[in-house]
XYZ file of C-alpha atoms in Angstrom:
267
model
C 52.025 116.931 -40.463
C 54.140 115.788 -37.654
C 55.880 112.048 -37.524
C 52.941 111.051 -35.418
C 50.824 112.096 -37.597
C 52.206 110.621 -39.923
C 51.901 107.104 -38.304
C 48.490 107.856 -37.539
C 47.602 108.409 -41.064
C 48.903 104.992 -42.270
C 47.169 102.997 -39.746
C 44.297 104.191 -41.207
C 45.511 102.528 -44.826
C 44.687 98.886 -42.393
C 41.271 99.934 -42.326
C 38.719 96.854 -43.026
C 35.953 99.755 -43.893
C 36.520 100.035 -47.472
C 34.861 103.966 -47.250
C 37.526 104.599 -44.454
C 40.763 103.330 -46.421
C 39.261 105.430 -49.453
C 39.123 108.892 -47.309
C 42.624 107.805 -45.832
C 43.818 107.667 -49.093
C 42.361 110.394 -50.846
C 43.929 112.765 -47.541
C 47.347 111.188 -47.866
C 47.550 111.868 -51.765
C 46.940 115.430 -50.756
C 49.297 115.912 -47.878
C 51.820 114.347 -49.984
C 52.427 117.159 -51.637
C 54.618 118.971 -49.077
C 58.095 117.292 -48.561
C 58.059 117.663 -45.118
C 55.076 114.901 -45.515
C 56.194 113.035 -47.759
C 59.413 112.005 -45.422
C 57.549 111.613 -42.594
C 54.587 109.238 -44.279
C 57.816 107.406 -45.824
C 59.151 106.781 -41.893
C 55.610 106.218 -40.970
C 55.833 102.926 -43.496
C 53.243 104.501 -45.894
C 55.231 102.955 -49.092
C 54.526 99.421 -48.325
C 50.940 99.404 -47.314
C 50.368 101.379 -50.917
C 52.231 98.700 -53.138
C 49.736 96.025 -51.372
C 46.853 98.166 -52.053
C 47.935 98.269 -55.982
C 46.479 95.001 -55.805
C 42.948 95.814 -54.142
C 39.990 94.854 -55.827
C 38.196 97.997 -55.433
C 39.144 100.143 -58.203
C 38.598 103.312 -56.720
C 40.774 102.267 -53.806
C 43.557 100.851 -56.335
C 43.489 104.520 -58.001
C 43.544 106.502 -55.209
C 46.812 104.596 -53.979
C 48.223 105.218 -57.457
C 47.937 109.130 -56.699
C 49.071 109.128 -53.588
C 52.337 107.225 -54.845
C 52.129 109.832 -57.406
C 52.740 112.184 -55.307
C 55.623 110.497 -53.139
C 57.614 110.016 -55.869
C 58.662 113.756 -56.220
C 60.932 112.854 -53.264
C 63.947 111.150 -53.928
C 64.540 109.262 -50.421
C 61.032 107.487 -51.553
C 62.036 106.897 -54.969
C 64.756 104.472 -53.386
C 62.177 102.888 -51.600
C 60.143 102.412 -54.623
C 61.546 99.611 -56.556
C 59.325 97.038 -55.710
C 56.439 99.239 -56.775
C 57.656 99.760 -60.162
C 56.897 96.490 -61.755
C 53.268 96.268 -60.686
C 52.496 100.029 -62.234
C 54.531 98.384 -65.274
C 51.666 95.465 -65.572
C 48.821 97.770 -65.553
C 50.417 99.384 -69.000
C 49.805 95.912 -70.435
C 46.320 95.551 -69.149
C 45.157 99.022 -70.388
C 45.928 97.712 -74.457
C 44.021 94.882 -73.750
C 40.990 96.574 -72.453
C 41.834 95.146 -68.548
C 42.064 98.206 -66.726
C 40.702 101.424 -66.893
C 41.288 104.754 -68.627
C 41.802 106.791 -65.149
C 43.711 104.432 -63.476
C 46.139 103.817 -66.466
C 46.658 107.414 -66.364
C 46.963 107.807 -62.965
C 50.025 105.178 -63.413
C 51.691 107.205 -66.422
C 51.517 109.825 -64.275
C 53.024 108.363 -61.354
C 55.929 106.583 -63.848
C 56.433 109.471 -65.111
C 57.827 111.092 -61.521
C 59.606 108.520 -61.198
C 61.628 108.158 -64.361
C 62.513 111.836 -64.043
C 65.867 110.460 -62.272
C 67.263 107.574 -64.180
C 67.411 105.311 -61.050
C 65.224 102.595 -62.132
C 65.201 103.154 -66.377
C 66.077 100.106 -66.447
C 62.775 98.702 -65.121
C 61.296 100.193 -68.740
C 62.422 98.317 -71.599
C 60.357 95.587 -71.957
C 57.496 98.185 -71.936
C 58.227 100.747 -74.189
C 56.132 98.839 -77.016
C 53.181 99.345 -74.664
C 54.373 103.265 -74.328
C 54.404 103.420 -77.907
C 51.176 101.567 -78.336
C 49.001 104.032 -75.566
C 50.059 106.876 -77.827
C 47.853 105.247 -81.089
C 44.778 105.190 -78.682
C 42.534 107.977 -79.416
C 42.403 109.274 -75.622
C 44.585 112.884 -75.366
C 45.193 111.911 -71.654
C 46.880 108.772 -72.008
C 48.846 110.077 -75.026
C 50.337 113.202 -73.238
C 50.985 111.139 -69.977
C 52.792 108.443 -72.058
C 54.768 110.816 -74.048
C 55.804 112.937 -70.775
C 56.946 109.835 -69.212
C 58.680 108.749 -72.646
C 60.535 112.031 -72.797
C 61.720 111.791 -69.723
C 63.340 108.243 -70.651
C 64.888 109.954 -73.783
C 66.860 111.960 -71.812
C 69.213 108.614 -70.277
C 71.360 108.050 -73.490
C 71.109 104.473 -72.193
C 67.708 104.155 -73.067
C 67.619 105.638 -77.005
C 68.855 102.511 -78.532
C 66.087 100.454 -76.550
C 63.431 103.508 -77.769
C 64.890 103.560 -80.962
C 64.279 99.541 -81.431
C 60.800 99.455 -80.129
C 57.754 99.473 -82.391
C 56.680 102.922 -83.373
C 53.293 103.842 -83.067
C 50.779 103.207 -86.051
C 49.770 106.735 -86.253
C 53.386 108.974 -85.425
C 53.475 110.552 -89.409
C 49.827 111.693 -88.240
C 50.694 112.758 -84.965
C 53.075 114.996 -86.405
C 50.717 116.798 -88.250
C 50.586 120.991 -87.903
C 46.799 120.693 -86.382
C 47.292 118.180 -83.858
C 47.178 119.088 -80.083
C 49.512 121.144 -79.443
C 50.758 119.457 -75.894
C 50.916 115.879 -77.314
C 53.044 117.383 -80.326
C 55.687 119.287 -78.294
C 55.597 116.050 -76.427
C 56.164 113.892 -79.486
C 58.544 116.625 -81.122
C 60.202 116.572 -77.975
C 60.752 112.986 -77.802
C 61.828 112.409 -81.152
C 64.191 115.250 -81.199
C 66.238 113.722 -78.179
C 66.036 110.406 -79.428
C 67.721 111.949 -82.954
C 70.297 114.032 -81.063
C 71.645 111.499 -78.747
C 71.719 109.284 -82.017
C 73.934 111.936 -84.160
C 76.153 112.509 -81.332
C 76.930 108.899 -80.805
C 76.615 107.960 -84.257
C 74.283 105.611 -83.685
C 73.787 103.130 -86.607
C 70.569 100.151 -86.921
C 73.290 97.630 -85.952
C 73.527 99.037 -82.290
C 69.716 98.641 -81.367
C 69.595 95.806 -78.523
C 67.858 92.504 -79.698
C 66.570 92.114 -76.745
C 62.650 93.273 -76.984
C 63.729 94.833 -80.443
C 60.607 95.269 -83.140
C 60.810 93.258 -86.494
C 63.165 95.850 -88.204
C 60.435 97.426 -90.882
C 58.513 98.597 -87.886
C 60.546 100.259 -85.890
C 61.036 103.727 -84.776
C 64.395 103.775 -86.020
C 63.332 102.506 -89.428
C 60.342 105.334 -89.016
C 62.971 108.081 -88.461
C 65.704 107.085 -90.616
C 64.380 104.801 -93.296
C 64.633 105.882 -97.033
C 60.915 106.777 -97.618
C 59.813 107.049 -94.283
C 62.505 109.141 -93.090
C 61.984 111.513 -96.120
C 58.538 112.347 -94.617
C 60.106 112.674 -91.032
C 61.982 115.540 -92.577
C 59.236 117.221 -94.188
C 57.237 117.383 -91.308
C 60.176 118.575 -88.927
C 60.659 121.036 -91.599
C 57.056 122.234 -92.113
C 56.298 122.461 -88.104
C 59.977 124.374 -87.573
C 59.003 127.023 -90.055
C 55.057 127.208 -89.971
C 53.817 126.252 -86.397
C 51.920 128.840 -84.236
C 53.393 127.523 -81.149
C 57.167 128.746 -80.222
C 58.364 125.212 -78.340
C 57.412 122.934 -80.719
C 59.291 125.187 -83.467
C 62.497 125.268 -81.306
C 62.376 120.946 -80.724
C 61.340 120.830 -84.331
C 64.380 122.192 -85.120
C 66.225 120.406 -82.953
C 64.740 116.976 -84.813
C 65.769 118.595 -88.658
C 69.270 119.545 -87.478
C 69.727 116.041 -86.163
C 68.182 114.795 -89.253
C 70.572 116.601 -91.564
C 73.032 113.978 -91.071
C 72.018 110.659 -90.454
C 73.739 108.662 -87.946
């Protein structure tokens, strides 16, 4: 796709025809795959027109504008481009744990968060959600789990952020999510995730007094108190021990041992 193209392309996102702006969509998503596209659709002033859409009341037209920024946030040039956008994919978390919005579109946003939290640029943006992260991953729907646990991991990884992740609520069901028979992508997820979180909290000795107040859990519920409280933290070490030693699956027995060894020592 060339720069006029390009510009050609988003004039089409103006389109009053509702079946028109859907097609236009649908192609951009897909051509936005290619970096060569994605700079050019960014010049053409693609990034704008989408963070208006966000707001369209057609929900297949709000969903197909969540792909296609999806997409355009593998490219780092956009991703600076992006901040205003990150707030309003924010709000839909919210909506989905109160039954507002819908399954695909909610995942469609994890998705698209997810990209963009793979640089730390705009972590920051997170913290007063992670209780809703936390919360998708008790809903019995595999997709929004795994979405909301890839995009967790990838806020794990900012030292930064593990104090905030550490003082969020934990979700309801983590000792059962950690069982040897659950899915085996949500669990290297989870495993994952928790095994960062644990590492970066040895290393910099991390103790309950350091989690922010700000947005911080009542302490019982924690994840913190989850990890590394007397009774509950015994079980954390059990099950990190059992999926180390017994599970099938070769990742989630390396990041299980990752979460034991970190777990040896308590911060």
């Amino acid at each position: 796709m060339d720069p006029y193209e390009a510009k050609t392309l988003v004039a089409l996102l103006y389109a009053s025809d509702e079946g028109v702006l859907e097609r236009a969509l649908v192609t951009l998503a897909n051509l936005a795959t290619m970096e060569i596209n994605q700079n050019n659709l960014r010049e053409g002033g693609c990034l704008h027109r989408l963070q208006n859409l966000l707001s369209h009341p057609k929900e297949e037209i709000r969903l197909a504008s969540i792909r296609a920024l999806g997409n355009l946030a593998l490219n780092e040039e956009n991703q600076r481009e992006m901040k205003g956008v990150i707030p309003i994919l924010l709000s839909f978390l919210t909506k989905r744990t109160r039954e507002e919005e819908g399954e695909e579109i909610v995942e469609a946003v994890l998705t698209t968060l997810g990209n963009v939290a793979v640089l730390p640029n705009y972590h920051e943006e997170f913290y007063t959600y992670l209780h809703s992260l936390y919360a998708l991953i008790d809903l019995e729907s595999l997709p929004l789990q795994l979405q909301a646990l890839k995009l967790l991991v990838n806020l794990s990884t900012n030292p930064e952020m593990v104090p905030s992740l550490l003082g969020a609520k934990a979700p309801i069901r983590l000792f059962y999510l950690l069982g040897r028979d659950g899915d085996v992508e949500v669990l290297l997820r989870l495993v994952t995730l928790l095994a960062n979180l644990t590492t970066t909290a040895k290393s910099g000795k991390l103790k309950s007094g350091d989690l922010p107040h700000a947005e911080k859990a009542p302490s019982p519920d924690t994840l913190y108190a989850a990890i590394y409280g007397v009774i509950k933290g015994e079980k954390m070490r059990e099950l990190a021990e059992d999926l180390m030693n017994h599970h099938s699956h070769q990742d989630i027995r390396i990041q299980a041992r990752r979460l034991y060894s970190a777990l040896t020592i308590a911060p």
